[in-house]
mmCIF file with all atom_site columns, C-alpha atoms in Angstrom:
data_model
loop_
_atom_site.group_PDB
_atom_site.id
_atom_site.type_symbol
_atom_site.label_atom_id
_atom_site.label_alt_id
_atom_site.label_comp_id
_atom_site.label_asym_id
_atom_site.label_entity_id
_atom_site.label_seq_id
_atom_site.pdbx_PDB_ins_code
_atom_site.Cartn_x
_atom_site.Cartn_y
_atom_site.Cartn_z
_atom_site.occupancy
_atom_site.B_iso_or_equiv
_atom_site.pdbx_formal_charge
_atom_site.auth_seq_id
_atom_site.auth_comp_id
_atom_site.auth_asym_id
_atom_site.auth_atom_id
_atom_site.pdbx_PDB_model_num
ATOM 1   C CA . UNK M 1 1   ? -1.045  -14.463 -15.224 1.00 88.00 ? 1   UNK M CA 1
ATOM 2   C CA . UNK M 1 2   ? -2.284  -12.781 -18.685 1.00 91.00 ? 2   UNK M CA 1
ATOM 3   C CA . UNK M 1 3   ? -4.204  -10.175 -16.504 1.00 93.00 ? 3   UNK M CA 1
ATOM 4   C CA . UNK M 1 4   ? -0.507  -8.914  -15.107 1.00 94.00 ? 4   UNK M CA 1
ATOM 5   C CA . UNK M 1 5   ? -0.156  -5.608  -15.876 1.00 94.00 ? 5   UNK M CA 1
ATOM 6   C CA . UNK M 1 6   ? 2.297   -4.591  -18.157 1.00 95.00 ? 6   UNK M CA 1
ATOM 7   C CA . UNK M 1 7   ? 6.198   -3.819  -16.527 1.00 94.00 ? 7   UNK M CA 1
ATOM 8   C CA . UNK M 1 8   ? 6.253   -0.480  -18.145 1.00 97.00 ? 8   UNK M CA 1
ATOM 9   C CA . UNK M 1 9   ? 3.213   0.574   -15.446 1.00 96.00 ? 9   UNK M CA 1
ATOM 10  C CA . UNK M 1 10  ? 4.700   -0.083  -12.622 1.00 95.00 ? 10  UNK M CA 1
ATOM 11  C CA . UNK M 1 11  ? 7.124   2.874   -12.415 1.00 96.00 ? 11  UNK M CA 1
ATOM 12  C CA . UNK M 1 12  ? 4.334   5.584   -13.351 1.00 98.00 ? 12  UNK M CA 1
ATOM 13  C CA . UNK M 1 13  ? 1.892   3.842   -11.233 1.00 97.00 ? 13  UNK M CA 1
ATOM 14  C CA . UNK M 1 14  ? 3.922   3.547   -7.738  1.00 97.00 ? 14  UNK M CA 1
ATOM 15  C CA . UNK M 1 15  ? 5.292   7.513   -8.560  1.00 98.00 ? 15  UNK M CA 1
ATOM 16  C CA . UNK M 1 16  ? 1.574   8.462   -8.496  1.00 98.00 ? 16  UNK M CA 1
ATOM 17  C CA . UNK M 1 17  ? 1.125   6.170   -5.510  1.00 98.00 ? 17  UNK M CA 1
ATOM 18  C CA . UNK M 1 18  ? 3.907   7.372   -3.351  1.00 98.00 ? 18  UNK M CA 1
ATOM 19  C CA . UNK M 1 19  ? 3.176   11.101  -4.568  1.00 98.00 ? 19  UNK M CA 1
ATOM 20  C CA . UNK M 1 20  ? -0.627  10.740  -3.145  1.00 98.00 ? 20  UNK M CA 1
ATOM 21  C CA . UNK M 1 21  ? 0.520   9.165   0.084   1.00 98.00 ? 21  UNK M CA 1
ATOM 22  C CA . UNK M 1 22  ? 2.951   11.565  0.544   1.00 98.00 ? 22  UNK M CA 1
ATOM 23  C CA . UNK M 1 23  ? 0.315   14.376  0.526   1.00 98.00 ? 23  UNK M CA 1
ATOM 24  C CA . UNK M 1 24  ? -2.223  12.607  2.342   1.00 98.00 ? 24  UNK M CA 1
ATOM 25  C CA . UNK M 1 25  ? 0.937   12.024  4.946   1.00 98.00 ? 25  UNK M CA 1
ATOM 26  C CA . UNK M 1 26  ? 1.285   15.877  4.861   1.00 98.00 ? 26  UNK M CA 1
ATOM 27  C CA . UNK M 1 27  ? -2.754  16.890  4.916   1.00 98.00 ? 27  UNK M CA 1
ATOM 28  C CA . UNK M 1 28  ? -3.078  14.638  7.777   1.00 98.00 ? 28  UNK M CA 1
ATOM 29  C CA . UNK M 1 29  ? 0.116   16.336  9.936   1.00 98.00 ? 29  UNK M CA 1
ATOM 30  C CA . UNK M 1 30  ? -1.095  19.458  8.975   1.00 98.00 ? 30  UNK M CA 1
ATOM 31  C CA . UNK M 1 31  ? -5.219  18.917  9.967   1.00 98.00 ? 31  UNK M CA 1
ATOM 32  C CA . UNK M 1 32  ? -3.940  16.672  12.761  1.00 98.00 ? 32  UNK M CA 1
ATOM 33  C CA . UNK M 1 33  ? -1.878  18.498  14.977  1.00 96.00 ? 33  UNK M CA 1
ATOM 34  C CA . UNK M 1 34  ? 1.269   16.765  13.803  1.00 95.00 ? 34  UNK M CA 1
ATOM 35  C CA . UNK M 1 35  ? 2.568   13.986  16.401  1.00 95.00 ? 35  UNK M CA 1
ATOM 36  C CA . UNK M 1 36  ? 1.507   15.644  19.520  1.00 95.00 ? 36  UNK M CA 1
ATOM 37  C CA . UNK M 1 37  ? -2.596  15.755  18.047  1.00 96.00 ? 37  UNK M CA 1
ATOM 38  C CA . UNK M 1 38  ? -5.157  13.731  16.427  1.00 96.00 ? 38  UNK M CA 1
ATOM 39  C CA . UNK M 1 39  ? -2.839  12.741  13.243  1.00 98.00 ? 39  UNK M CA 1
ATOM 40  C CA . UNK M 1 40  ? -0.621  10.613  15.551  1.00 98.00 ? 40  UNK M CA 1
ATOM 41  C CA . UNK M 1 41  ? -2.691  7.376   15.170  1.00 97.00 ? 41  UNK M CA 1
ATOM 42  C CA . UNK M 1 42  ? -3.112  8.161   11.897  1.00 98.00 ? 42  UNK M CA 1
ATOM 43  C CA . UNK M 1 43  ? 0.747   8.871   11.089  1.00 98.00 ? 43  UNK M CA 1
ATOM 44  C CA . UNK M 1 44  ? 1.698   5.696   12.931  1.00 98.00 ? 44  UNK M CA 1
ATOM 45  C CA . UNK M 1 45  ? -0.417  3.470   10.770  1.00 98.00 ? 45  UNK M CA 1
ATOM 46  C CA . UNK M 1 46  ? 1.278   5.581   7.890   1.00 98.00 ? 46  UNK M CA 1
ATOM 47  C CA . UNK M 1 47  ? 4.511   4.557   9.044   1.00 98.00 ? 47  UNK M CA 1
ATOM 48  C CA . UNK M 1 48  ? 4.017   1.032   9.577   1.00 98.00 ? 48  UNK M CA 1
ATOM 49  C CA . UNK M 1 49  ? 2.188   0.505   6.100   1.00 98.00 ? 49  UNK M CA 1
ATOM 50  C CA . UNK M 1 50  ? 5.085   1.885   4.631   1.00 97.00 ? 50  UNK M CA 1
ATOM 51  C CA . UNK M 1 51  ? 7.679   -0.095  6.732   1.00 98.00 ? 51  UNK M CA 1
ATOM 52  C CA . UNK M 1 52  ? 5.173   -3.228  5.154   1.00 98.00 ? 52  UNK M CA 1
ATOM 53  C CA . UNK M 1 53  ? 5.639   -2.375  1.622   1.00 97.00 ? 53  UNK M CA 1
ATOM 54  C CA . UNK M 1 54  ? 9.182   -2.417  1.879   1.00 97.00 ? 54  UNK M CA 1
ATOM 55  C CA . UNK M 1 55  ? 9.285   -5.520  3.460   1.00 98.00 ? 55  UNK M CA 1
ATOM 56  C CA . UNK M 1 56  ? 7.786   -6.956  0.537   1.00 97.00 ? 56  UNK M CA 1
ATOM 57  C CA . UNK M 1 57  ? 10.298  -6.939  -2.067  1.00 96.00 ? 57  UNK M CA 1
ATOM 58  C CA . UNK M 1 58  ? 12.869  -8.563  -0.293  1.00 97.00 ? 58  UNK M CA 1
ATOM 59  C CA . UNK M 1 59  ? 10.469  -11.608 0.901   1.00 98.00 ? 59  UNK M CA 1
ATOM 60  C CA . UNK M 1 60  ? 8.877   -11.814 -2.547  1.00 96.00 ? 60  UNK M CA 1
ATOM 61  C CA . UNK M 1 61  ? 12.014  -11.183 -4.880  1.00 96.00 ? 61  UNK M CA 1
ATOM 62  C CA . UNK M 1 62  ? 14.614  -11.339 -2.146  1.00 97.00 ? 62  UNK M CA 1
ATOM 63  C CA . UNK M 1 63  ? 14.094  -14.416 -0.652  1.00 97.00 ? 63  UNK M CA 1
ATOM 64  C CA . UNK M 1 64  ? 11.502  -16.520 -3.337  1.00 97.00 ? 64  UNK M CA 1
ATOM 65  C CA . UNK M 1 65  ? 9.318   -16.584 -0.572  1.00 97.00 ? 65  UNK M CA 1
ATOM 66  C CA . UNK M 1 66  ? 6.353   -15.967 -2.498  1.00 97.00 ? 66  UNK M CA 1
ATOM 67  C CA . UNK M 1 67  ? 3.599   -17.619 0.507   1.00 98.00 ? 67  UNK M CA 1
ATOM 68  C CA . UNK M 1 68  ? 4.839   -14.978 2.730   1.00 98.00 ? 68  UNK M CA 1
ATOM 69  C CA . UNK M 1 69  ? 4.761   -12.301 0.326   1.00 98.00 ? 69  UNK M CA 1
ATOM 70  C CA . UNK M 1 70  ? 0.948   -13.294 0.386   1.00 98.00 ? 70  UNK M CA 1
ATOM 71  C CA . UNK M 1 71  ? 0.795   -13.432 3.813   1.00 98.00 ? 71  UNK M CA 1
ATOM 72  C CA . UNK M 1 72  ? 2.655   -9.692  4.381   1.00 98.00 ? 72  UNK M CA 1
ATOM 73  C CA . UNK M 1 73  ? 0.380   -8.465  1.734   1.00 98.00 ? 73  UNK M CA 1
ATOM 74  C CA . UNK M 1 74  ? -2.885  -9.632  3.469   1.00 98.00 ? 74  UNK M CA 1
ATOM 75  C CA . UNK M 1 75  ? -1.133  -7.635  6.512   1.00 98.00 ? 75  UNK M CA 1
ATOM 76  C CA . UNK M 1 76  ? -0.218  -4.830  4.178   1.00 98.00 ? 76  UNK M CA 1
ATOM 77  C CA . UNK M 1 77  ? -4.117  -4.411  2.985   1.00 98.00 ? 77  UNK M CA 1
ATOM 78  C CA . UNK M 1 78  ? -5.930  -3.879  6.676   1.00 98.00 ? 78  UNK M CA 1
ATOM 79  C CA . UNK M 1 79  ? -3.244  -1.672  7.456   1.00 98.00 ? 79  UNK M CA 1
ATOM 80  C CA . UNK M 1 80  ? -3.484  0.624   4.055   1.00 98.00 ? 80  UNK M CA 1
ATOM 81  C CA . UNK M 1 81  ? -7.260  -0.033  4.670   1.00 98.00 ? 81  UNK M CA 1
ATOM 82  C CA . UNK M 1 82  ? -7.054  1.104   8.403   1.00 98.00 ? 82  UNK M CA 1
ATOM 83  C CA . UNK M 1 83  ? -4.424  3.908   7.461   1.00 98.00 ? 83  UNK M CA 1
ATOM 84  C CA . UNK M 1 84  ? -6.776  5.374   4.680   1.00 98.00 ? 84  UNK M CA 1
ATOM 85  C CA . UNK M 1 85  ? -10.192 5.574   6.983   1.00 98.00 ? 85  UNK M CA 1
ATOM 86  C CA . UNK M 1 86  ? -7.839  7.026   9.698   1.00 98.00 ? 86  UNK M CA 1
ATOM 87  C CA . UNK M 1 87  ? -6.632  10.014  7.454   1.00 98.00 ? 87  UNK M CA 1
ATOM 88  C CA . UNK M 1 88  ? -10.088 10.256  6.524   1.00 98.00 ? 88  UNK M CA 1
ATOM 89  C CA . UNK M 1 89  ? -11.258 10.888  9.985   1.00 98.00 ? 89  UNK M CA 1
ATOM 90  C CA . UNK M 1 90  ? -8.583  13.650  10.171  1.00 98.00 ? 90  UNK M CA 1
ATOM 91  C CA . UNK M 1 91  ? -9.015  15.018  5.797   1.00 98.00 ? 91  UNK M CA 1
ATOM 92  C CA . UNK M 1 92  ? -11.210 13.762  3.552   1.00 98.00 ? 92  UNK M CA 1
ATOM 93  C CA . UNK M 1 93  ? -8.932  14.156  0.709   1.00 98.00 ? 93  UNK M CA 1
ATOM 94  C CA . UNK M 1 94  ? -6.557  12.498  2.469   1.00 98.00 ? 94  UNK M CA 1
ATOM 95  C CA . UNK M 1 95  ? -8.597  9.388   3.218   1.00 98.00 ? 95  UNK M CA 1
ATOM 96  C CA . UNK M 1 96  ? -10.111 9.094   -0.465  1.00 98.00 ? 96  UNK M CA 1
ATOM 97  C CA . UNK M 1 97  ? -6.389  9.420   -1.577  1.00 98.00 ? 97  UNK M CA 1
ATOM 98  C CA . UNK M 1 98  ? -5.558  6.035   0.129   1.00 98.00 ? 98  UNK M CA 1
ATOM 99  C CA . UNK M 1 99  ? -8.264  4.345   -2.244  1.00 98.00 ? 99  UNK M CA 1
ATOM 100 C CA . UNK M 1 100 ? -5.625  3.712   -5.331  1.00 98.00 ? 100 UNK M CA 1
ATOM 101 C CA . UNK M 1 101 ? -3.415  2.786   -3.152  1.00 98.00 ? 101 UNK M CA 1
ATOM 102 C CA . UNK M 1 102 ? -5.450  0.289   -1.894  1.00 98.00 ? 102 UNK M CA 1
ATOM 103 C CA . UNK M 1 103 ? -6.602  -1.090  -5.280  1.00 98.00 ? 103 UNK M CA 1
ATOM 104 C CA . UNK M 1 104 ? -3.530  -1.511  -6.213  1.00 98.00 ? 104 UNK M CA 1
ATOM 105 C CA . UNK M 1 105 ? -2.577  -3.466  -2.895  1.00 98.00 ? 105 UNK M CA 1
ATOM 106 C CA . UNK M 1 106 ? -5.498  -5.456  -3.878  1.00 98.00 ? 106 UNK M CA 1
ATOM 107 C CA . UNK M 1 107 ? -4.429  -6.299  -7.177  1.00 97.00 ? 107 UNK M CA 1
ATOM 108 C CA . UNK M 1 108 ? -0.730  -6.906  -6.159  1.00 97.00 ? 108 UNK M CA 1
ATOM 109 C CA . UNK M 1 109 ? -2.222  -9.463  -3.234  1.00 98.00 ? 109 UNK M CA 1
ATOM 110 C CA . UNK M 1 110 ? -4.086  -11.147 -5.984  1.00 98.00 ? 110 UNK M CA 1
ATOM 111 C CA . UNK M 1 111 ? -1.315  -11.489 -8.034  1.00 96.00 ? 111 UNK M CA 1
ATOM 112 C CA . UNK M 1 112 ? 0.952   -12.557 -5.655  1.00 97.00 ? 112 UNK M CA 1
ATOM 113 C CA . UNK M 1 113 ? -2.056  -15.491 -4.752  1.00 98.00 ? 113 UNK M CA 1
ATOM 114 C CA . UNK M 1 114 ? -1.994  -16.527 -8.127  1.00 97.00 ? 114 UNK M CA 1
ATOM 115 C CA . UNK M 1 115 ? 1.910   -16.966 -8.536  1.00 96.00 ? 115 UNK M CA 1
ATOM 116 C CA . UNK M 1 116 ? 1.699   -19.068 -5.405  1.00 96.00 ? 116 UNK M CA 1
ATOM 117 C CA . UNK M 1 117 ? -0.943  -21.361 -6.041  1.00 95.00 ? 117 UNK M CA 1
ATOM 118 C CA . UNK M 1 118 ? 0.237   -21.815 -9.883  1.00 89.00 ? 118 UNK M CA 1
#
């Protein structure tokens, strides 16, 4: 679709992505108690979100599957959504560093809607 962005922002924009998650991951285990306290729900949700978006590529690219790409990201979205208020609950700053990440889970799910239905 013409309102793609551009290949060169992908790198710089999942480095900033991953950087923020990774110190909302460590905000959260620090606020939280770590596993054994109130970041383990949290930290959980963190985990499987991630263990989502690298499911992803392989479906989408991997496999040319590009209706269950769609599908996982729909999946991927509550979870970011319900990983980001949970961090919140634990670190403000961590929760309002989820909200890139979930625009750009929202853009890359309607993307990903577009190339199927095309």
């Amino acid at each position: 679709p013409s309102w793609r962005p551009p290949n060169w922002a992908f790198g710089p924009v999942w480095t900033s992505l991953y950087a923020g998650m990774g110190y909302a991951s460590y905000l959260v285990y620090r606020d939280g108690g770590g596993w054994g306290g109130a970041a383990a729900t949290p930290l959980t949700l963190y985990a499987s979100q991630l263990a989502l978006n690298w499911a992803w590529t392989p479906i989408f690219f991997g496999q040319h599957n590009v209706k269950g790409g769609f599908f996982l990201l729909c999946g991927l979205w509550m979870n970011v959504a319900a990983c980001g208020s949970s961090f919140y609950s634990v670190n403000k700053v961590a929760g309002y560093l989820f909200i890139p990440y979930l625009a750009w889970v929202s853009l890359a799910t309607m993307l990903n809607y577009t190339i199927w239905k095309e």
